[in-house]
Tab-separated table of C-alpha atoms in Angstrom:
chain	number	residue	atom	x	y	z
A	16	MET	CA	-263.090	74.740	-86.711
A	17	SER	CA	-261.123	71.712	-85.465
A	18	ALA	CA	-258.197	72.206	-83.109
A	19	ILE	CA	-254.644	72.030	-84.453
A	20	SER	CA	-253.031	68.783	-83.345
A	21	GLU	CA	-249.565	68.558	-81.829
A	22	LYS	CA	-248.379	66.472	-84.770
A	23	GLU	CA	-249.408	69.185	-87.232
A	24	ILE	CA	-247.668	71.848	-85.129
A	25	THR	CA	-244.484	69.749	-85.034
A	26	LYS	CA	-244.525	69.172	-88.798
A	27	SER	CA	-245.140	72.854	-89.565
A	28	THR	CA	-242.407	73.980	-87.128
A	29	LEU	CA	-239.813	71.598	-88.630
A	30	LYS	CA	-240.464	73.074	-92.088
A	31	PHE	CA	-240.207	76.586	-90.647
A	32	LEU	CA	-236.872	75.884	-88.916
A	33	LYS	CA	-235.431	74.282	-92.075
A	34	ARG	CA	-236.155	77.496	-93.976
A	35	HIS	CA	-235.001	79.651	-91.036
A	36	TYR	CA	-231.545	78.022	-90.880
A	37	ARG	CA	-231.017	77.508	-94.614
A	38	TYR	CA	-228.509	80.394	-94.828
A	39	ARG	CA	-226.391	79.297	-91.831
A	40	GLU	CA	-222.891	78.121	-92.686
A	41	ARG	CA	-222.456	74.357	-92.400
A	42	ASP	CA	-220.169	71.510	-93.369
A	43	GLY	CA	-222.762	68.824	-93.936
A	44	LEU	CA	-226.439	67.975	-94.247
A	45	THR	CA	-229.243	69.179	-91.961
A	46	GLU	CA	-230.891	66.596	-89.737
A	47	LEU	CA	-234.561	66.969	-88.852
A	48	SER	CA	-236.331	64.686	-86.409
A	49	ALA	CA	-239.247	64.651	-83.968
A	50	ASP	CA	-239.687	63.309	-80.453
A	51	ARG	CA	-236.164	63.209	-79.012
A	52	ARG	CA	-235.550	62.059	-75.438
A	53	GLY	CA	-232.673	62.541	-73.041
A	54	ALA	CA	-231.563	61.576	-69.534
A	55	GLY	CA	-233.640	62.806	-66.584
A	56	GLY	CA	-236.947	62.717	-68.453
A	57	ILE	CA	-235.994	65.412	-70.992
A	58	VAL	CA	-238.283	65.394	-74.058
A	59	ALA	CA	-237.875	67.490	-77.220
A	60	ASP	CA	-240.770	67.508	-79.687
A	61	GLY	CA	-238.542	68.673	-82.537
A	62	PHE	CA	-234.820	68.583	-83.282
A	63	VAL	CA	-232.695	70.337	-85.924
A	64	SER	CA	-228.934	69.893	-86.221
A	65	PHE	CA	-226.134	70.367	-88.715
A	66	PRO	CA	-222.319	70.471	-88.486
A	67	LYS	CA	-220.839	73.970	-88.302
A	68	PRO	CA	-217.537	74.938	-89.922
A	69	GLY	CA	-214.843	73.408	-87.774
A	70	GLY	CA	-216.744	70.238	-86.969
A	71	GLU	CA	-218.850	71.488	-84.004
A	72	LEU	CA	-222.497	70.394	-84.113
A	73	PHE	CA	-225.275	73.013	-84.093
A	74	GLN	CA	-228.442	71.927	-82.289
A	75	ALA	CA	-231.859	73.554	-82.094
A	76	THR	CA	-234.849	72.069	-80.282
A	77	PHE	CA	-238.439	73.110	-79.891
A	78	GLU	CA	-241.452	72.279	-77.748
A	79	ALA	CA	-244.746	71.861	-79.651
A	80	THR	CA	-247.955	72.461	-77.710
A	81	SER	CA	-251.528	72.006	-78.847
A	82	LEU	CA	-254.749	72.997	-77.126
A	83	ASP	CA	-255.065	69.691	-75.235
A	84	LYS	CA	-251.506	70.196	-73.860
A	85	ARG	CA	-252.056	73.841	-72.921
A	86	HIS	CA	-250.730	73.267	-69.408
A	87	GLU	CA	-247.229	72.949	-70.882
A	88	VAL	CA	-247.079	76.655	-71.779
A	89	ALA	CA	-249.596	78.184	-69.326
A	90	TYR	CA	-247.907	79.240	-66.094
A	91	GLN	CA	-248.776	77.688	-62.753
A	92	LEU	CA	-248.077	79.061	-59.289
A	93	ARG	CA	-245.245	77.502	-57.356
A	94	ARG	CA	-247.410	77.304	-54.274
A	95	PRO	CA	-244.955	75.502	-51.963
A	96	LEU	CA	-242.207	78.010	-52.796
A	97	LEU	CA	-244.597	80.939	-52.386
A	98	ARG	CA	-245.775	79.667	-48.999
A	99	TRP	CA	-242.270	79.029	-47.712
A	100	ASP	CA	-241.074	82.445	-48.856
A	101	ALA	CA	-244.147	84.043	-47.285
A	102	SER	CA	-243.427	82.225	-44.023
A	103	ALA	CA	-239.785	83.342	-43.994
A	104	ALA	CA	-240.598	86.951	-44.850
A	105	ALA	CA	-243.486	87.100	-42.348
A	106	ALA	CA	-241.308	85.619	-39.599
A	107	LEU	CA	-238.533	88.170	-40.180
A	108	LEU	CA	-240.941	91.106	-40.350
A	109	ALA	CA	-242.885	89.950	-37.286
A	110	ALA	CA	-239.684	89.542	-35.267
A	111	GLY	CA	-238.399	92.933	-36.429
A	112	THR	CA	-241.685	94.659	-35.610
A	113	TYR	CA	-241.840	93.078	-32.160
A	114	ALA	CA	-238.213	93.994	-31.413
A	115	TYR	CA	-238.734	97.597	-32.542
A	116	GLY	CA	-241.870	97.970	-30.442
A	117	PHE	CA	-240.097	96.347	-27.478
A	118	TYR	CA	-237.187	98.809	-27.529
A	119	ALA	CA	-239.627	101.682	-28.151
A	120	SER	CA	-241.559	100.611	-25.010
A	121	TRP	CA	-244.793	100.060	-26.953
A	122	TRP	CA	-245.268	96.629	-25.382
A	123	SER	CA	-243.440	94.369	-22.989
A	124	LEU	CA	-243.737	91.034	-21.234
A	125	ALA	CA	-244.568	92.757	-17.963
A	126	ARG	CA	-247.411	94.692	-19.565
A	127	LEU	CA	-248.991	92.062	-21.839
A	128	GLY	CA	-247.864	88.838	-20.236
A	129	LEU	CA	-246.394	85.792	-21.994
A	130	TRP	CA	-249.545	84.802	-23.863
A	131	GLY	CA	-250.257	88.398	-24.834
A	132	CYS	CA	-246.802	88.780	-26.385
A	133	LEU	CA	-247.107	85.462	-28.207
A	134	ALA	CA	-250.516	86.491	-29.537
A	135	LEU	CA	-249.047	89.800	-30.720
A	136	VAL	CA	-246.233	88.034	-32.604
A	137	ALA	CA	-248.725	85.587	-34.123
A	138	PHE	CA	-250.876	88.516	-35.268
A	139	PHE	CA	-247.919	90.193	-36.991
A	140	PHE	CA	-246.874	86.897	-38.598
A	141	THR	CA	-250.372	86.243	-39.964
A	142	LEU	CA	-250.710	89.798	-41.250
A	143	PHE	CA	-247.394	89.759	-43.120
A	144	TYR	CA	-247.910	86.178	-44.336
A	145	PHE	CA	-251.172	86.865	-46.144
A	146	ALA	CA	-249.905	90.227	-47.401
A	147	TYR	CA	-246.934	88.433	-48.992
A	148	LEU	CA	-249.220	85.802	-50.531
A	149	LEU	CA	-251.391	88.511	-52.024
A	150	LEU	CA	-248.478	90.453	-53.505
A	151	GLY	CA	-246.265	87.499	-54.488
A	152	ARG	CA	-248.793	85.840	-56.789
A	153	SER	CA	-247.902	88.291	-59.558
A	154	TRP	CA	-244.104	87.875	-59.261
A	155	ARG	CA	-242.260	85.906	-61.923
A	156	ARG	CA	-240.395	83.913	-59.282
A	157	TYR	CA	-243.600	82.032	-58.446
A	158	ARG	CA	-244.812	81.401	-62.011
A	159	TYR	CA	-243.327	78.372	-63.727
A	160	ILE	CA	-243.981	77.148	-67.227
A	161	TYR	CA	-243.292	73.499	-68.028
A	162	ALA	CA	-241.741	74.137	-71.437
A	163	VAL	CA	-239.507	76.936	-70.138
A	164	GLU	CA	-238.352	74.948	-67.121
A	165	GLN	CA	-237.495	71.971	-69.338
A	166	PHE	CA	-235.360	74.157	-71.584
A	167	LYS	CA	-233.406	75.262	-68.509
A	168	GLN	CA	-232.304	71.658	-67.850
A	169	TYR	CA	-230.185	71.027	-70.949
A	170	PHE	CA	-228.070	72.981	-73.386
A	171	ALA	CA	-228.945	73.666	-77.006
A	172	ASP	CA	-227.696	76.412	-79.297
A	173	GLU	CA	-231.226	77.672	-79.856
A	174	GLN	CA	-234.552	76.653	-78.344
A	175	TRP	CA	-238.072	77.387	-79.573
A	176	ILE	CA	-241.595	77.130	-78.243
A	177	ALA	CA	-244.241	76.434	-80.895
A	178	ILE	CA	-247.917	76.735	-79.979
A	179	GLY	CA	-251.147	76.426	-81.901
A	180	GLU	CA	-253.139	79.530	-82.628
A	181	ASP	CA	-256.034	78.212	-80.535
A	182	VAL	CA	-253.969	77.573	-77.380
A	183	PHE	CA	-254.615	81.118	-76.163
A	184	ALA	CA	-257.868	82.893	-76.847
A	185	ASN	CA	-256.275	86.328	-77.316
A	186	LEU	CA	-252.570	86.746	-77.944
A	187	HIS	CA	-252.664	90.425	-76.974
A	188	GLN	CA	-254.665	90.289	-73.730
A	189	ASP	CA	-254.351	86.745	-72.387
A	190	PRO	CA	-252.229	86.954	-69.186
A	191	TYR	CA	-250.895	83.432	-69.676
A	192	TYR	CA	-249.598	84.263	-73.148
A	193	GLN	CA	-248.111	87.539	-71.910
A	194	GLU	CA	-246.268	85.691	-69.162
A	195	LEU	CA	-245.004	83.103	-71.680
A	196	ARG	CA	-243.743	85.898	-73.906
A	197	ARG	CA	-241.990	87.684	-70.998
A	198	GLN	CA	-240.181	84.519	-69.909
A	199	CYS	CA	-239.111	83.732	-73.489
A	200	ILE	CA	-237.605	87.211	-73.750
A	201	LEU	CA	-235.949	86.866	-70.344
A	202	HIS	CA	-234.301	83.516	-71.078
A	203	GLY	CA	-233.636	84.010	-74.790
A	204	PHE	CA	-236.053	81.446	-76.257
A	205	GLY	CA	-237.796	81.739	-79.631
A	206	LEU	CA	-241.580	81.736	-79.999
A	207	VAL	CA	-243.681	80.581	-82.982
A	208	VAL	CA	-247.472	80.542	-83.345
A	209	VAL	CA	-248.883	78.080	-85.905
A	210	ARG	CA	-252.134	79.118	-87.559
A	211	ALA	CA	-255.009	76.780	-88.326
A	212	ASP	CA	-253.950	76.506	-91.992
A	213	GLY	CA	-250.442	75.393	-90.985
A	214	ARG	CA	-248.667	78.716	-91.603
A	215	PRO	CA	-246.208	79.623	-88.809
A	216	MET	CA	-246.007	83.170	-87.427
A	217	MET	CA	-242.666	83.953	-85.791
A	218	GLN	CA	-243.112	86.095	-82.659
A	219	MET	CA	-239.455	86.288	-81.641
A	220	THR	CA	-236.145	84.589	-82.404
A	221	PRO	CA	-233.826	82.986	-79.845
A	222	ALA	CA	-230.948	84.963	-78.393
A	223	ARG	CA	-227.591	84.394	-80.111
A	224	VAL	CA	-225.815	84.573	-76.706
A	225	ASP	CA	-226.355	81.964	-74.016
A	226	THR	CA	-228.213	83.760	-71.213
A	227	PHE	CA	-227.495	80.934	-68.753
A	228	LYS	CA	-223.691	81.330	-68.993
A	229	ASP	CA	-222.844	77.613	-69.298
A	230	LYS	CA	-224.979	76.607	-66.282
A	231	ARG	CA	-226.950	73.974	-68.221
A	232	ARG	CA	-225.984	70.368	-68.808
A	233	ASN	CA	-225.060	68.866	-72.152
A	234	ILE	CA	-227.508	65.994	-72.648
A	235	ALA	CA	-227.582	63.717	-75.673
A	236	LEU	CA	-231.041	63.693	-77.245
A	237	LEU	CA	-231.817	60.342	-78.844
A	238	GLU	CA	-234.702	59.211	-81.010
A	239	ALA	CA	-237.495	57.538	-79.037
A	240	GLY	CA	-238.919	54.198	-80.029
A	241	ASP	CA	-242.454	55.575	-80.002
A	242	GLY	CA	-243.936	58.996	-80.560
A	243	LYS	CA	-245.816	59.221	-77.291
A	244	ARG	CA	-245.474	62.476	-75.494
A	245	GLN	CA	-246.405	61.463	-71.977
A	246	LEU	CA	-243.932	60.102	-69.459
A	247	PRO	CA	-244.513	56.708	-67.824
A	248	PRO	CA	-246.766	56.866	-64.753
A	249	GLY	CA	-244.879	57.398	-61.500
A	250	ASN	CA	-241.687	58.394	-63.298
A	251	THR	CA	-241.734	62.154	-62.710
A	252	PRO	CA	-238.455	63.826	-63.726
A	253	ASN	CA	-236.216	64.942	-60.887
A	254	TRP	CA	-236.197	68.532	-62.123
A	255	MET	CA	-239.984	68.749	-61.684
A	256	GLN	CA	-240.065	67.478	-58.089
A	257	GLN	CA	-238.732	70.765	-56.703
A	258	PHE	CA	-241.774	72.588	-58.114
A	259	ARG	CA	-244.193	70.079	-56.628
A	260	GLY	CA	-242.879	70.464	-53.089
A	261	GLY	CA	-241.285	67.020	-52.979
A	262	ASN	CA	-237.835	68.261	-51.970
A	263	LEU	CA	-237.802	69.889	-48.513
A	264	ARG	CA	-234.090	70.641	-48.738
A	265	ARG	CA	-234.911	73.229	-51.386
A	266	TYR	CA	-236.483	75.393	-48.655
A	267	LYS	CA	-233.681	75.103	-46.104
A	268	TYR	CA	-232.947	78.858	-46.183
A	269	GLN	CA	-236.584	79.765	-45.596
A	270	LEU	CA	-236.672	77.333	-42.678
A	271	LEU	CA	-233.468	78.877	-41.308
A	272	PHE	CA	-234.979	82.388	-41.395
A	273	CYS	CA	-238.063	81.164	-39.558
A	274	LEU	CA	-235.958	79.563	-36.829
A	275	LEU	CA	-233.766	82.671	-36.549
A	276	SER	CA	-236.818	84.905	-36.115
A	277	ALA	CA	-238.251	82.607	-33.450
A	278	PHE	CA	-234.905	82.710	-31.637
A	279	VAL	CA	-234.834	86.543	-31.660
A	280	VAL	CA	-238.348	86.842	-30.235
A	281	GLY	CA	-237.696	84.117	-27.654
A	282	ASP	CA	-234.422	85.736	-26.593
A	283	LEU	CA	-236.112	89.121	-26.042
A	284	MET	CA	-238.832	87.550	-23.921
A	285	TYR	CA	-236.306	85.501	-21.956
A	286	GLN	CA	-234.094	88.503	-21.194
A	287	GLU	CA	-237.053	90.557	-19.982
A	288	TRP	CA	-238.264	87.650	-17.867
A	289	GLN	CA	-234.819	87.336	-16.263
A	290	GLN	CA	-234.698	91.080	-15.534
A	291	ASN	CA	-238.088	90.979	-13.853
A	292	LYS	CA	-237.098	87.893	-11.899
A	293	VAL	CA	-233.764	89.150	-10.502
A	294	GLU	CA	-233.839	91.477	-7.484
A	295	ASP	CA	-230.675	93.355	-6.490
A	296	PHE	CA	-229.703	93.136	-2.807
A	297	GLU	CA	-226.917	95.205	-1.276
A	298	ASP	CA	-224.793	93.366	1.257
A	299	ARG	CA	-223.235	94.957	4.326
A	300	ASP	CA	-219.795	95.618	2.798
A	301	GLU	CA	-221.285	97.326	-0.244
A	302	TYR	CA	-223.520	99.469	1.974
A	303	VAL	CA	-220.572	100.568	4.156
A	304	GLU	CA	-218.497	101.409	1.094
A	305	ARG	CA	-221.321	103.461	-0.439
A	306	MET	CA	-221.831	105.397	2.807
A	307	GLN	CA	-218.093	106.199	3.005
A	308	GLU	CA	-218.147	107.544	-0.534
A	309	THR	CA	-221.211	109.672	0.304
A	310	ARG	CA	-219.583	111.133	3.447
A	311	GLN	CA	-216.406	111.933	1.502
A	312	ALA	CA	-218.428	113.715	-1.196
A	313	ASN	CA	-220.324	115.718	1.460
A	314	ARG	CA	-217.059	116.671	3.187
A	315	GLU	CA	-215.555	117.916	-0.061
A	316	TRP	CA	-218.718	119.915	-0.773
A	317	ARG	CA	-218.597	121.640	2.625
A	318	GLU	CA	-214.923	122.549	2.131
A	319	MET	CA	-215.568	124.232	-1.226
A	320	ASP	CA	-214.925	127.980	-1.517
A	321	PHE	CA	-218.233	129.734	-2.124
A	322	ASP	CA	-216.817	133.276	-2.365
A	323	PHE	CA	-217.562	134.936	-5.704
A	324	VAL	CA	-216.356	138.162	-7.279
A	325	ILE	CA	-219.304	140.057	-8.742
A	326	ASP	CA	-218.700	142.636	-11.470
A	327	THR	CA	-222.037	144.422	-11.120
A	328	PRO	CA	-223.485	146.545	-8.291
A	329	TYR	CA	-226.701	144.491	-8.346
A	330	VAL	CA	-227.352	140.796	-7.795
A	331	TRP	CA	-230.228	138.483	-8.604
A	332	PRO	CA	-233.063	138.506	-7.734
A	333	TYR	CA	-234.670	141.954	-7.866
A	334	PRO	CA	-234.244	144.880	-7.780
A	335	ILE	CA	-232.673	145.461	-11.204
A	336	ARG	CA	-232.632	148.859	-12.812
A	337	SER	CA	-234.804	148.749	-15.959
A	338	ASP	CA	-233.054	151.770	-17.474
A	339	ILE	CA	-229.556	150.233	-17.391
A	340	LYS	CA	-228.203	148.438	-20.474
A	341	PRO	CA	-226.639	144.952	-20.152
A	342	TYR	CA	-222.917	144.336	-19.755
A	343	GLU	CA	-221.179	144.998	-23.088
A	344	GLY	CA	-217.481	145.334	-22.373
A	345	VAL	CA	-214.659	145.186	-19.841
A	346	ASN	CA	-214.473	148.930	-19.186
A	347	LEU	CA	-218.212	149.508	-19.340
A	348	SER	CA	-219.504	152.205	-17.028
A	349	ILE	CA	-223.180	152.269	-16.191
A	350	PRO	CA	-224.522	155.821	-16.106
A	351	ASP	CA	-227.097	156.609	-13.478
A	352	ARG	CA	-230.438	157.879	-14.617
A	353	PRO	CA	-231.039	161.439	-13.424
A	354	VAL	CA	-233.497	161.638	-10.584
A	355	ALA	CA	-236.265	164.206	-10.591
A	356	GLU	CA	-235.324	167.301	-8.642
A	357	VAL	CA	-236.912	167.542	-5.192
A	358	ARG	CA	-238.447	170.914	-4.574
A	359	PRO	CA	-239.342	172.048	-1.039
A	360	ASP	CA	-243.028	171.786	-0.305
A	361	ARG	CA	-244.490	175.128	0.726
A	362	GLY	CA	-247.387	173.829	2.743
A	363	LEU	CA	-249.988	171.296	1.848
A	364	ASP	CA	-251.611	171.565	-1.515
A	365	PHE	CA	-255.298	170.841	-0.712
A	366	SER	CA	-255.994	170.198	-4.402
A	367	ARG	CA	-253.790	167.145	-4.100
A	368	ARG	CA	-255.226	165.737	-0.893
A	369	GLY	CA	-256.116	162.382	-2.405
A	370	PHE	CA	-254.030	159.458	-3.545
A	371	ILE	CA	-251.511	158.974	-6.300
A	372	ALA	CA	-252.324	155.789	-8.210
A	373	GLN	CA	-249.873	153.936	-10.467
A	374	LEU	CA	-251.314	150.669	-11.748
A	375	GLU	CA	-248.419	149.628	-14.038
A	376	VAL	CA	-244.758	150.537	-14.159
A	377	GLU	CA	-244.942	151.721	-17.758
A	378	GLU	CA	-247.865	154.026	-17.057
A	379	GLY	CA	-247.724	157.425	-15.420
A	380	SER	CA	-249.210	158.427	-12.087
A	381	TYR	CA	-252.744	159.676	-11.661
A	382	VAL	CA	-254.065	161.820	-8.783
A	383	TYR	CA	-257.574	161.212	-7.481
A	384	ASP	CA	-259.541	162.764	-4.641
A	385	CYS	CA	-260.757	160.958	-1.553
A	386	SER	CA	-264.209	160.298	-2.979
A	387	ARG	CA	-262.825	157.382	-4.956
A	388	ILE	CA	-262.208	155.369	-1.800
A	389	ARG	CA	-265.128	156.555	0.318
A	390	GLN	CA	-267.513	154.289	-1.601
A	391	THR	CA	-266.744	151.327	0.674
A	392	ASP	CA	-267.234	150.851	4.416
A	393	LYS	CA	-264.851	147.914	4.664
A	394	PRO	CA	-261.269	148.256	5.902
A	395	LEU	CA	-258.581	148.495	3.257
A	396	TYR	CA	-255.088	147.076	3.474
A	397	ILE	CA	-251.881	148.306	1.829
A	398	LEU	CA	-248.254	147.144	1.743
A	399	GLN	CA	-246.669	150.275	3.151
A	400	VAL	CA	-243.023	150.975	2.368
A	401	GLY	CA	-242.747	154.509	3.740
A	402	LYS	CA	-244.503	157.706	4.817
A	403	TYR	CA	-243.879	161.232	3.480
A	404	ASN	CA	-245.251	164.562	4.631
A	405	ALA	CA	-244.885	166.308	1.260
A	406	PHE	CA	-246.572	165.491	-2.020
A	407	SER	CA	-243.360	166.134	-3.977
A	408	ALA	CA	-241.357	163.738	-1.774
A	409	ALA	CA	-243.904	160.984	-2.374
A	410	THR	CA	-243.849	161.497	-6.142
A	411	GLN	CA	-240.038	161.528	-6.123
A	412	ARG	CA	-239.954	158.180	-4.313
A	413	ILE	CA	-242.518	156.734	-6.724
A	414	GLU	CA	-240.284	157.790	-9.626
A	415	GLN	CA	-237.258	156.171	-8.009
A	416	LEU	CA	-239.060	152.843	-7.496
A	417	ARG	CA	-240.308	152.901	-11.074
A	418	GLN	CA	-236.670	152.762	-12.240
A	419	TYR	CA	-236.445	149.357	-10.524
A	420	ASP	CA	-239.633	148.008	-12.140
A	421	LEU	CA	-241.644	148.471	-8.971
A	422	ALA	CA	-245.154	149.935	-9.243
A	423	ALA	CA	-245.723	152.186	-6.209
A	424	SER	CA	-248.605	154.488	-5.220
A	425	ALA	CA	-249.261	156.958	-2.403
A	426	ILE	CA	-252.398	157.804	-0.508
A	427	TRP	CA	-253.206	160.777	1.748
A	428	LEU	CA	-253.942	159.529	5.223
A	429	GLY	CA	-256.476	162.328	5.734
A	430	CYS	CA	-258.899	160.416	3.543
A	431	PHE	CA	-259.298	157.893	6.388
A	432	GLY	CA	-259.527	160.326	9.325
A	433	GLU	CA	-256.154	159.264	10.646
A	434	MET	CA	-254.637	161.234	13.493
A	435	GLU	CA	-251.456	161.574	11.527
A	436	THR	CA	-251.131	163.398	8.199
A	437	GLY	CA	-248.998	162.891	5.137
A	438	TYR	CA	-248.809	160.328	2.375
A	439	ALA	CA	-248.425	156.591	2.896
A	440	LEU	CA	-246.354	155.014	0.101
A	441	TYR	CA	-247.352	151.426	-0.778
A	442	LEU	CA	-246.653	148.743	-3.390
A	443	GLY	CA	-249.280	147.095	-5.524
A	444	LEU	CA	-252.994	147.677	-5.099
A	445	LEU	CA	-255.488	148.258	-2.303
A	446	PHE	CA	-256.690	145.020	-0.690
A	447	THR	CA	-260.013	144.339	0.982
A	448	ASP	CA	-258.899	140.940	2.364
A	449	ILE	CA	-256.105	140.672	4.937
A	450	ARG	CA	-255.130	137.217	3.601
A	451	GLN	CA	-254.571	138.573	0.106
A	452	ALA	CA	-252.465	141.381	1.552
A	453	ARG	CA	-250.270	138.921	3.459
A	454	GLU	CA	-249.807	136.690	0.378
A	455	ALA	CA	-248.769	139.767	-1.612
A	456	LEU	CA	-246.300	140.696	1.175
A	457	LEU	CA	-244.682	137.242	0.961
A	458	ASN	CA	-244.404	137.521	-2.832
A	459	TYR	CA	-242.698	140.911	-2.603
A	460	GLU	CA	-240.261	139.667	0.032
A	461	ARG	CA	-239.398	136.670	-2.150
A	462	VAL	CA	-238.939	138.837	-5.270
A	463	LEU	CA	-236.881	141.565	-3.583
A	464	GLY	CA	-234.535	139.122	-1.888
A	465	ASP	CA	-231.652	141.177	-0.409
A	466	ASP	CA	-233.227	144.494	0.473
A	467	VAL	CA	-230.689	146.754	-1.263
A	468	LEU	CA	-233.284	149.545	-1.540
A	469	GLY	CA	-233.902	149.632	2.177
A	470	LEU	CA	-237.622	148.975	1.903
A	471	GLU	CA	-239.468	148.031	5.059
A	472	ILE	CA	-242.682	146.469	3.834
A	473	ARG	CA	-245.519	145.930	6.272
A	474	VAL	CA	-249.265	145.417	6.040
A	475	ARG	CA	-251.263	148.479	7.172
A	476	ALA	CA	-255.004	148.706	7.684
A	477	LEU	CA	-256.882	151.818	6.632
A	478	ASN	CA	-260.376	152.473	7.962
A	479	PRO	CA	-262.621	154.722	5.858
A	480	LYS	CA	-264.551	157.518	7.625
């Protein structure tokens, strides 16, 4: 099957438009012509016009494209615009990323050095640049179609694009045709596909409202002396130069963003360099003034009144009664916990000649015989806080210390063959190392602070029999 020529597409489209506009109101005859040209290299393959009621002239133009002129309706990437936009976006993102990392202390000039910071910025710029190129290729901003861009340069009441059926292999899946269709819908252009037998298939009609809002020029389209479609060599229209990268002024905003980003990064590096370069020196007058201010502050501190009124019978640190509730009101009275009654000891109870062990404050006391401590020949050390002749007196004192969160125990001195008898009251555990006993003594003295309980703690050595 032979390809449909551009002349056949133009002839078929003119017949189609004559039928399409036959019911439009008019005050004169319809004019049909092919190959109209206007100022600035504007070319219209087909032209339809007729006077509307009131004398205004209706004009409709179309662009006819055959297979050999497929480039007129197949989109091409605006590579210069895409690269300039990618450069501007990458420069802004690289500068923003560097500034954010700088203020977040992720990197600095002192840590990486000048060349390290420049390499980091270059890495960010390259990363964002190629990411933008990869994503931007599918954006409509960077896809231009010759026929569509030409229609944007001049005003006509309605504009059509007519293509041969063989221009695109598949009208439903071809990405170039889909992009042509999307741009026709966006700008309000009509689209016609001419079959091989000359029958036109209308895909969409032009918009009745001007989507460009009077931004296009009114150009007179005149009949050309010849029917040639191509422009003279070296006479590229001005409106096409911006898409070929010939006009650098078109990218002035992108260039401005690049320069602004470079200024931000350079300013950050310069400020850090200046801070590292400057060293603060204090002269004699400043030193004397600072010393006077320090002496005045110390004098005021020494003259402060450090007397305090305390509304509780106990102060921090320990001891604090564990059975007393916290302060809950102005007139709160703290009841004392009843103390176990002390009964007179009627002689020594030989069944209790051992030691009273209390490992934790929450636990009760346990009485063991002397055999528990006769298993070692090494000296033992205790933190003695008192000595009592009666078993009941020792247990009473243990109960009192428990109320202050102090774990106390008592041991019968007869277990060690001491000359004296009675019970030695001590805090904590039995120690086999004198150094551990002394460290425990220091800890208790630090915890008890002001000795409101009247405890005299000392390290005592006990020698087993």
